mmCIF file of C-alpha atoms in Angstrom:
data_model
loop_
_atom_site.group_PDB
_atom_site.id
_atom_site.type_symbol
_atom_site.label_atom_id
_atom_site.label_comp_id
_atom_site.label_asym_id
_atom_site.label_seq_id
_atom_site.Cartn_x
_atom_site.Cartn_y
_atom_site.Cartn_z
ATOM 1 C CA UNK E 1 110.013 104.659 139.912
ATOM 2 C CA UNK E 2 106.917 104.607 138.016
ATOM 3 C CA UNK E 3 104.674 107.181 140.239
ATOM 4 C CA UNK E 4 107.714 109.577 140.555
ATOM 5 C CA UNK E 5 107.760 109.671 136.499
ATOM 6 C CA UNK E 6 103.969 109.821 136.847
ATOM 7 C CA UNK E 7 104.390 113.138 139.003
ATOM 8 C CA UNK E 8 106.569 114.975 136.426
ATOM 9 C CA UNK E 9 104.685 114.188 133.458
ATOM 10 C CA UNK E 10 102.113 117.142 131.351
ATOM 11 C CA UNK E 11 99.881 115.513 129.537
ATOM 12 C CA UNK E 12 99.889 116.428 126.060
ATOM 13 C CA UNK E 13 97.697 115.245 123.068
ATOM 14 C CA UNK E 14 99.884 115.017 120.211
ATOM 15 C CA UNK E 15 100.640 111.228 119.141
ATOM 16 C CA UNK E 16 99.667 109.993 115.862
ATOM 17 C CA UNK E 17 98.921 106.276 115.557
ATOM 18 C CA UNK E 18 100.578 105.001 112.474
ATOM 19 C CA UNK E 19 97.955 101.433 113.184
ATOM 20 C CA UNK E 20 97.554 98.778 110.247
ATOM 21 C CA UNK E 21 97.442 94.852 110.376
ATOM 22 C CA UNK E 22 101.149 94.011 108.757
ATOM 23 C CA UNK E 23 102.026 94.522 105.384
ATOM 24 C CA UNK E 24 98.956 97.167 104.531
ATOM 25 C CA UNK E 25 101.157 100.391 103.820
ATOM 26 C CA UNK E 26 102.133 101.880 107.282
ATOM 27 C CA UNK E 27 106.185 102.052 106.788
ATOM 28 C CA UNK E 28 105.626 103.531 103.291
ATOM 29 C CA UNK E 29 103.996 106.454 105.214
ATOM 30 C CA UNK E 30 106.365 106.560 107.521
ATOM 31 C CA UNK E 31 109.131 107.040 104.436
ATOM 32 C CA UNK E 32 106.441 110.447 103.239
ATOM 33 C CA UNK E 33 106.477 111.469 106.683
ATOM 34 C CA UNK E 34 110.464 111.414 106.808
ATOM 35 C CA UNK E 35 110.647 112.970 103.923
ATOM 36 C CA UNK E 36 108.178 115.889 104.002
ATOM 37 C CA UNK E 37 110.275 116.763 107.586
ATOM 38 C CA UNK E 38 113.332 116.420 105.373
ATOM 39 C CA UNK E 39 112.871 118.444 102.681
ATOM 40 C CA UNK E 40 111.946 115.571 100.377
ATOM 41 C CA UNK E 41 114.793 113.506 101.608
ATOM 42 C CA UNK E 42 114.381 109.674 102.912
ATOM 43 C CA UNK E 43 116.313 106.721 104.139
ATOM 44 C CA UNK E 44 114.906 103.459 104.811
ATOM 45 C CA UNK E 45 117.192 103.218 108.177
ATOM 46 C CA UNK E 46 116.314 106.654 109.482
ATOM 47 C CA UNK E 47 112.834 106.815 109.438
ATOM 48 C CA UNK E 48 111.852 110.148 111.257
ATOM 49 C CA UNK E 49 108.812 108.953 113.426
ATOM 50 C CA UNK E 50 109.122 109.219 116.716
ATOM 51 C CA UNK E 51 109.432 105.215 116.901
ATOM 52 C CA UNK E 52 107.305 101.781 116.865
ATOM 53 C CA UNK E 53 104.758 100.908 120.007
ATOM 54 C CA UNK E 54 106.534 97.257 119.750
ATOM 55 C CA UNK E 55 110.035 98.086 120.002
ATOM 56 C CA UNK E 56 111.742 97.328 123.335
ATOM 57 C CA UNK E 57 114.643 100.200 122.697
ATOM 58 C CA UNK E 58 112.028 102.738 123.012
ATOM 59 C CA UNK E 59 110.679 101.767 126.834
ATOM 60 C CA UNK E 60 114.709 101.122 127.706
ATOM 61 C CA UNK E 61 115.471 104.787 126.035
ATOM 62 C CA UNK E 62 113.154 106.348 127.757
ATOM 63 C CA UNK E 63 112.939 104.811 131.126
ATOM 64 C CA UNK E 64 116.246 103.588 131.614
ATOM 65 C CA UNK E 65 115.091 100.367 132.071
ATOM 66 C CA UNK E 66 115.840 96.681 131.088
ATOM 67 C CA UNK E 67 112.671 95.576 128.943
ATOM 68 C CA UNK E 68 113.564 91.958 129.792
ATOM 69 C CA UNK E 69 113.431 92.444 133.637
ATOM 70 C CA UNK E 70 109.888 93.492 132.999
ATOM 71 C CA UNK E 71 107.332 90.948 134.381
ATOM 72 C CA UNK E 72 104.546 90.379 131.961
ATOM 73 C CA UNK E 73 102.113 91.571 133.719
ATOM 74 C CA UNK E 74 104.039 95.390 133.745
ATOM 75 C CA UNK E 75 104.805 95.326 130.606
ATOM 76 C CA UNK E 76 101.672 97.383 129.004
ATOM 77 C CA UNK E 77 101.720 99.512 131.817
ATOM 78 C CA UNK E 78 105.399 100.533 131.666
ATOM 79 C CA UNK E 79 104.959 100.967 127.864
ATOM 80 C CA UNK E 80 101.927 103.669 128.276
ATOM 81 C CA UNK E 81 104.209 105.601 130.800
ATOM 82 C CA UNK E 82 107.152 105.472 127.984
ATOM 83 C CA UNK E 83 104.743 106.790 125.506
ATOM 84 C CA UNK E 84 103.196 109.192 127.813
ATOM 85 C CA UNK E 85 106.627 110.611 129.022
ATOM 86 C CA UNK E 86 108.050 111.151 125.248
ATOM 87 C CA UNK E 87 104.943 112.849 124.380
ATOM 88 C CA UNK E 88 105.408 115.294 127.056
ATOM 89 C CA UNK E 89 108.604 116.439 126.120
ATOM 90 C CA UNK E 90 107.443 117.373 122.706
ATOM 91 C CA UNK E 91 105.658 120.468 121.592
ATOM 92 C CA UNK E 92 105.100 118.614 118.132
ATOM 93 C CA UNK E 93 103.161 115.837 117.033
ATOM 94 C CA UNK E 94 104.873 112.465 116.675
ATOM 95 C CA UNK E 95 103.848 109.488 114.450
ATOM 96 C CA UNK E 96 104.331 105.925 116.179
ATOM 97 C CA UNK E 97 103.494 102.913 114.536
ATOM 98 C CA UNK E 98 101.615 100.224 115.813
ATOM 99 C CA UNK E 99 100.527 96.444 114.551
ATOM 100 C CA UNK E 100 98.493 95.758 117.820
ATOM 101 C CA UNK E 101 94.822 94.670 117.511
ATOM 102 C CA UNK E 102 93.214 97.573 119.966
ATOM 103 C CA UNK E 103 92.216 96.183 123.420
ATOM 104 C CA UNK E 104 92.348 96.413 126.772
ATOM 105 C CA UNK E 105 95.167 95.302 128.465
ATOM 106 C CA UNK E 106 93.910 91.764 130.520
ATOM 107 C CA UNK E 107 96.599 92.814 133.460
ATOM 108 C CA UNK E 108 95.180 95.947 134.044
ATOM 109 C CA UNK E 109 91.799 96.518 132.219
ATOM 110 C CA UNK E 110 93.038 99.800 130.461
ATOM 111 C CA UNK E 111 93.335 100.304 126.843
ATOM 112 C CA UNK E 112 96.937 99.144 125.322
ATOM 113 C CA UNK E 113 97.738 102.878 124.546
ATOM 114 C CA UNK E 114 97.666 105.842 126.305
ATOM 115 C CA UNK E 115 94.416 107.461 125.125
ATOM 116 C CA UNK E 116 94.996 110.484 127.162
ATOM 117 C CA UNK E 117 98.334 111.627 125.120
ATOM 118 C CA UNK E 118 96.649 110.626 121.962
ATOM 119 C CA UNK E 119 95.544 113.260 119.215
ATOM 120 C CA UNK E 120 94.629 111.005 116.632
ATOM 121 C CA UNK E 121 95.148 107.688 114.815
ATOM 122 C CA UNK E 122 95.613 107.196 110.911
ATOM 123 C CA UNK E 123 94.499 103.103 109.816
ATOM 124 C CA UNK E 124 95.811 102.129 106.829
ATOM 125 C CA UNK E 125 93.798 99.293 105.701
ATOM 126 C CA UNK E 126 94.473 96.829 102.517
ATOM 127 C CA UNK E 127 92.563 94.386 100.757
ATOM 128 C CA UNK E 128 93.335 90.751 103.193
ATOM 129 C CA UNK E 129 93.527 89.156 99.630
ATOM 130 C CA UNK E 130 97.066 90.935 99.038
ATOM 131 C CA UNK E 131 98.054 91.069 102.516
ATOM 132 C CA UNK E 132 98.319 87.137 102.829
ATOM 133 C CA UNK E 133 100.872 87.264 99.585
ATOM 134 C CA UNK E 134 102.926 90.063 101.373
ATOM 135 C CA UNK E 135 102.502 88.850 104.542
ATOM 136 C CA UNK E 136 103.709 84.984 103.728
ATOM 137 C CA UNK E 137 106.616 86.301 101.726
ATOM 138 C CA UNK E 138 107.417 88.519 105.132
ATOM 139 C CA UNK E 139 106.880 85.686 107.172
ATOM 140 C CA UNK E 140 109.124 83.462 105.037
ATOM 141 C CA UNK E 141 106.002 80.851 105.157
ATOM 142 C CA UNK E 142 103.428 79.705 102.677
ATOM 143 C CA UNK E 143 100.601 81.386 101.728
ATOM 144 C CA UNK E 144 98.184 78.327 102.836
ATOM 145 C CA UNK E 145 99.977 79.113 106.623
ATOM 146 C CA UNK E 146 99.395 82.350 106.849
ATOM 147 C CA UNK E 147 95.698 82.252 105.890
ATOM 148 C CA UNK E 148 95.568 79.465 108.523
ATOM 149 C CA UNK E 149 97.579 80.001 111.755
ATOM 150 C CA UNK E 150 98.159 83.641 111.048
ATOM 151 C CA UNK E 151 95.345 85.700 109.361
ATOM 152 C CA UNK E 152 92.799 82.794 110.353
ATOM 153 C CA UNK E 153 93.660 83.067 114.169
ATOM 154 C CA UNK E 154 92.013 85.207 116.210
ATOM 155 C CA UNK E 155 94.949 84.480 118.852
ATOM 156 C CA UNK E 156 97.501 85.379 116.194
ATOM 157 C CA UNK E 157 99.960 87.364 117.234
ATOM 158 C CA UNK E 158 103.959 88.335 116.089
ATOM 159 C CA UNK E 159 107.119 88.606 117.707
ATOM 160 C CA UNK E 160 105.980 85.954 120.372
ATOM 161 C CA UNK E 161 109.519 83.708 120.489
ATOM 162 C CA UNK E 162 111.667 83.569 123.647
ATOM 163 C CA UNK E 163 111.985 86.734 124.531
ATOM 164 C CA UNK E 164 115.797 86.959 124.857
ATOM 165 C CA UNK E 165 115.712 86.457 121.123
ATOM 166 C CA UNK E 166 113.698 89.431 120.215
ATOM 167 C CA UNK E 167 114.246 93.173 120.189
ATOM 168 C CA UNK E 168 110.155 93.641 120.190
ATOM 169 C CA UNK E 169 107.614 93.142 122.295
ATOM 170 C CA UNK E 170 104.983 90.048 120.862
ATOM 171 C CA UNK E 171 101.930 92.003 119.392
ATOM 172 C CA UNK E 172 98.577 90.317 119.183
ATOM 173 C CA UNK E 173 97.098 91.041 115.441
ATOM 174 C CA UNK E 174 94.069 88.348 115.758
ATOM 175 C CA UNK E 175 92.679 88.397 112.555
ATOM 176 C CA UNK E 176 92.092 90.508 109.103
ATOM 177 C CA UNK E 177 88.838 91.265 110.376
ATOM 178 C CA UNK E 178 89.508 91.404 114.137
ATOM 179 C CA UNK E 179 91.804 93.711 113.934
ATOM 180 C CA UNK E 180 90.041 96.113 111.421
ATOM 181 C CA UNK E 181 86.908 96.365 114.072
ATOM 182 C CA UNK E 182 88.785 96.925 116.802
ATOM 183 C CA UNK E 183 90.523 100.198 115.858
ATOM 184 C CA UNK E 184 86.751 101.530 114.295
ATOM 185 C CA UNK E 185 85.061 100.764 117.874
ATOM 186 C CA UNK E 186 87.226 103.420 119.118
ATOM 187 C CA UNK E 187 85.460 106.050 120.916
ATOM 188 C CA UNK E 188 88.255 107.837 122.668
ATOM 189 C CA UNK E 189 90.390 109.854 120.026
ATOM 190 C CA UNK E 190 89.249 109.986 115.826
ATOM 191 C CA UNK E 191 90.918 106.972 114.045
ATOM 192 C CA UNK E 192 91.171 107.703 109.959
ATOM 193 C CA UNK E 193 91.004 104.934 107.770
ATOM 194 C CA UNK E 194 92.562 105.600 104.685
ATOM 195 C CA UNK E 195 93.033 102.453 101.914
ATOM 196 C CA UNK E 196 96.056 101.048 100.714
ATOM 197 C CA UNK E 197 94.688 101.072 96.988
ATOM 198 C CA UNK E 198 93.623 104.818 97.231
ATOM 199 C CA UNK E 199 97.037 105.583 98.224
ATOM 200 C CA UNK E 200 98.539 103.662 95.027
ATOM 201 C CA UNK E 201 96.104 105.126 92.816
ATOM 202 C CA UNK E 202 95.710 108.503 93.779
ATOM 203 C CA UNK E 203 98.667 109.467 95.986
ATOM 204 C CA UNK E 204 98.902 113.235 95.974
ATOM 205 C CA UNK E 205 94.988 113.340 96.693
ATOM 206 C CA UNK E 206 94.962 110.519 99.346
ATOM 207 C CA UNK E 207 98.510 111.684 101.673
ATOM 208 C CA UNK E 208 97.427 115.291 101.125
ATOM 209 C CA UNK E 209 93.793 114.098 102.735
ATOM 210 C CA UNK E 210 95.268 112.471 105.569
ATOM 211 C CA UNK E 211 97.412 115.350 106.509
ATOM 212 C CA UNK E 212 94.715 118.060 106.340
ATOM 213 C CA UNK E 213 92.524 115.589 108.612
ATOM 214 C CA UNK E 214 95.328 115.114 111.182
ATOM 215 C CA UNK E 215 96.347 119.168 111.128
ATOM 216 C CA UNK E 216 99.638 118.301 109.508
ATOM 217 C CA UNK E 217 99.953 121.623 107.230
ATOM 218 C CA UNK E 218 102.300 120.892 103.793
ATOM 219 C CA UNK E 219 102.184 122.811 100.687
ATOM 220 C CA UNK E 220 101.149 120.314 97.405
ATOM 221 C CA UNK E 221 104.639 120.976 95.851
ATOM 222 C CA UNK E 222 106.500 119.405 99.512
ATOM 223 C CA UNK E 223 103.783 116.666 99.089
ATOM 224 C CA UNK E 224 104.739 115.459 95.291
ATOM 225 C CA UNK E 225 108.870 115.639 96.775
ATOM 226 C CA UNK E 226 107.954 113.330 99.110
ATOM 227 C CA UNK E 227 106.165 111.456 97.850
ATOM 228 C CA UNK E 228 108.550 111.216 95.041
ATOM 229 C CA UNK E 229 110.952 110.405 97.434
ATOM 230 C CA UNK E 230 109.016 108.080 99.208
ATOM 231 C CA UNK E 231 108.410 105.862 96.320
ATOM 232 C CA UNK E 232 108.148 101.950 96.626
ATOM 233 C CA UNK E 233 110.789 102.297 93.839
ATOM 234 C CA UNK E 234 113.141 104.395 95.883
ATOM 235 C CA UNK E 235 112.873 102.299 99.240
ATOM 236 C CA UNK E 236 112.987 99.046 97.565
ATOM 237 C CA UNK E 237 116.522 99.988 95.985
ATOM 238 C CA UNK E 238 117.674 101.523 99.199
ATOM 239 C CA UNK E 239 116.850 97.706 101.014
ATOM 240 C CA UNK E 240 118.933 96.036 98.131
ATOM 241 C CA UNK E 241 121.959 98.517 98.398
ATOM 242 C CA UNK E 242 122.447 99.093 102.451
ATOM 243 C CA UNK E 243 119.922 96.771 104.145
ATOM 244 C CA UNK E 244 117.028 97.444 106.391
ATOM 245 C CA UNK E 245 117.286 97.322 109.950
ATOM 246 C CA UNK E 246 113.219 96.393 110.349
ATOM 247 C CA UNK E 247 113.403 93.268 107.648
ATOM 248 C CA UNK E 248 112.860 90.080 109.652
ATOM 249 C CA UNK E 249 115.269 87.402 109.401
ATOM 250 C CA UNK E 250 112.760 85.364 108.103
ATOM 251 C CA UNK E 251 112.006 87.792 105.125
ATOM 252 C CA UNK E 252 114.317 87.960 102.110
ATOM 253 C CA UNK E 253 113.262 91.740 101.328
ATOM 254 C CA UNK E 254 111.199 93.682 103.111
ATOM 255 C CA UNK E 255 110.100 96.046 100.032
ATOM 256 C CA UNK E 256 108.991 93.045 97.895
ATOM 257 C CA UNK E 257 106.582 93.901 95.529
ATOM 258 C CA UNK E 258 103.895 96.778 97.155
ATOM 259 C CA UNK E 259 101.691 95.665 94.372
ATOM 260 C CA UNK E 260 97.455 95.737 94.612
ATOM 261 C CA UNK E 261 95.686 92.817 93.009
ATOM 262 C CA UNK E 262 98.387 89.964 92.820
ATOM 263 C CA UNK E 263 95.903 87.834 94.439
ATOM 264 C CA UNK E 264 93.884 87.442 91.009
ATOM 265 C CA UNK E 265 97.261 85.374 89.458
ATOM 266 C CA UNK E 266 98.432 84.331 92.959
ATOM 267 C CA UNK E 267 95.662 82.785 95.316
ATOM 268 C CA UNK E 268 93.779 79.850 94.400
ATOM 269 C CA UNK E 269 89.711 79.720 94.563
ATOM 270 C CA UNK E 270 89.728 77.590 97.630
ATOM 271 C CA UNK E 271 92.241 80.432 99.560
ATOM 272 C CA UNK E 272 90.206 83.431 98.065
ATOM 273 C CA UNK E 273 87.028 81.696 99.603
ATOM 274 C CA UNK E 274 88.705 80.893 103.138
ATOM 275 C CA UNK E 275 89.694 84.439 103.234
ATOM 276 C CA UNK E 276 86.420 85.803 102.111
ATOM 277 C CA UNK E 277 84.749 83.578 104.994
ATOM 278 C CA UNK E 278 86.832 84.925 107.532
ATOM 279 C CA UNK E 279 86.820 88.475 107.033
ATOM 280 C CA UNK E 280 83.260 89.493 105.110
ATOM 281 C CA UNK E 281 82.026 91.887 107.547
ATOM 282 C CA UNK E 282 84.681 94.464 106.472
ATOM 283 C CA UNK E 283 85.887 93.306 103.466
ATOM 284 C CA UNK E 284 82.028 94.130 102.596
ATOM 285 C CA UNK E 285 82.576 97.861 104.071
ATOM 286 C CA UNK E 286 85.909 98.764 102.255
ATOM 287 C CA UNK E 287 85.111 97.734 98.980
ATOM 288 C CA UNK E 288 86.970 94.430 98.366
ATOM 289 C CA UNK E 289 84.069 91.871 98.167
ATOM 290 C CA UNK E 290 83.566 90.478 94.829
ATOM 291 C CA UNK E 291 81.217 88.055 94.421
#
């Protein structure tokens, strides 16, 4: 099956990674992107990317397959050929987000996406000080935990239970730092790093940026409705009122707080410094060492 879809496949460049380590800002984009494609219209459970790298509903869409018949060993190849194949049947460019440190796949030796249908990739990176708050309360486990056997783990990775259980495929994240290098050592296709803060701060500068770097053309007037629209605000009270289909069983809300800087109240000095050991390199480079 795999070389016949091969055959019938033109190769087009026109995926968007939508890559961050968990809890750093990428489905808040996702909610802009909906929304400047909807006229400054969003819901949480109809996000209008083209879908998520881990999902196994995307491969079985698209292939017709069952992901859980899928040896191991097939499983990043048959998930390039998905990606490949819904990129060729669209003139437009499609946003797909990804948690996934970026490697090379140890069945096959080639990189985890398909580089050769890939325009460009947009990182959204956030100060690891914040992320362990967000990510423990995703998690459902303390904060000591996740700066331990999560964020402290270069084998870390999500979604790894039976697989029968789980509608995604498990997603190695490694580390703060880890996973920050591995998407700059790209050499294949222009990754953007844009921060989490910035985008707080100064969001009509910062989204229009990233869109004029990725060719996405939108006046400034569809860029303030969406991002209106797009608010933390507006998705948090769209969780509490219908539910969202992405919030992990473990998590009591998804949208919990999307604030910057809760570590200064919330972390103690002895989980600031473990944090700080672990990830200096690049904490140093995006402006969220303090000494």
């Amino acid at each position: 099956m795999r070389n016949k879809l091969l055959t019938k496949l033109e190769i087009r460049k026109n995926i968007i990674w939508l890559a961050s380590y968990p809890k750093s800002g990428n489905t808040w984009f996702r909610g802009f992107i909906t929304a400047l494609k909807n006229g400054g219209k969003v819901h949480i459970n109809e996000l209008g990317t083209a879908g998520i790298f881990s999902n196994k509903f995307t491969m079985e869409d698209i292939l017709d397959v069952d992901a859980d018949d899928i040896s191991r060993s097939d499983v990043d190849h048959y998930k390039r050929l998905a990606l490949t194949h819904q990129s060729s049947i669209s003139e437009d460019k499609i946003f797909i987000k990804i948690h996934d440190l970026y490697s090379l796949s140890k069945y096959d030796n080639k990189p985890i996406v398909p580089f050769e249908s890939t325009y460009a990739a947009i990182y959204f990176v956030r100060n690891p000080l914040d992320v362990a708050i967000s990510l423990a309360n995703h998690n459902g486990q303390t904060i000591d935990y996740v700066i331990e056997k999560v964020m402290g783990d270069p084998l870390a990775s999500i979604s790894r239970n039976i697989k029968y259980l789980q509608n995604q495929f498990p997603q190695w994240i490694g580390t703060w730092e880890n996973h920050v290098t591995s998407w700059k050592q790209i050499e294949t296709f222009p990754v953007y790093f844009v921060r989490y803060e910035d985008m707080k701060q100064s969001p009509q500068k910062t989204f229009s940026d990233i869109l004029q770097k990725i060719g996405y053309i939108a006046s400034e007037l569809e860029i303030s409705r969406a991002l209106e629209a797009a608010k933390f605000e507006n998705l948090k009270q769209q969780e509490q009122e219908c539910g969202f289909k992405e919030k992990p069983l473990s998590s009591k809300m998804f949208f919990h707080k999307g604030e910057m800087g809760q570590w200064r109240e919330q972390l103690t000095k002895s989980q600031v410094d473990k944090i700080k050991q672990l990830n200096e390199p690049m904490m140093r480079e995006f402006g969220y060492w303090e000494d």
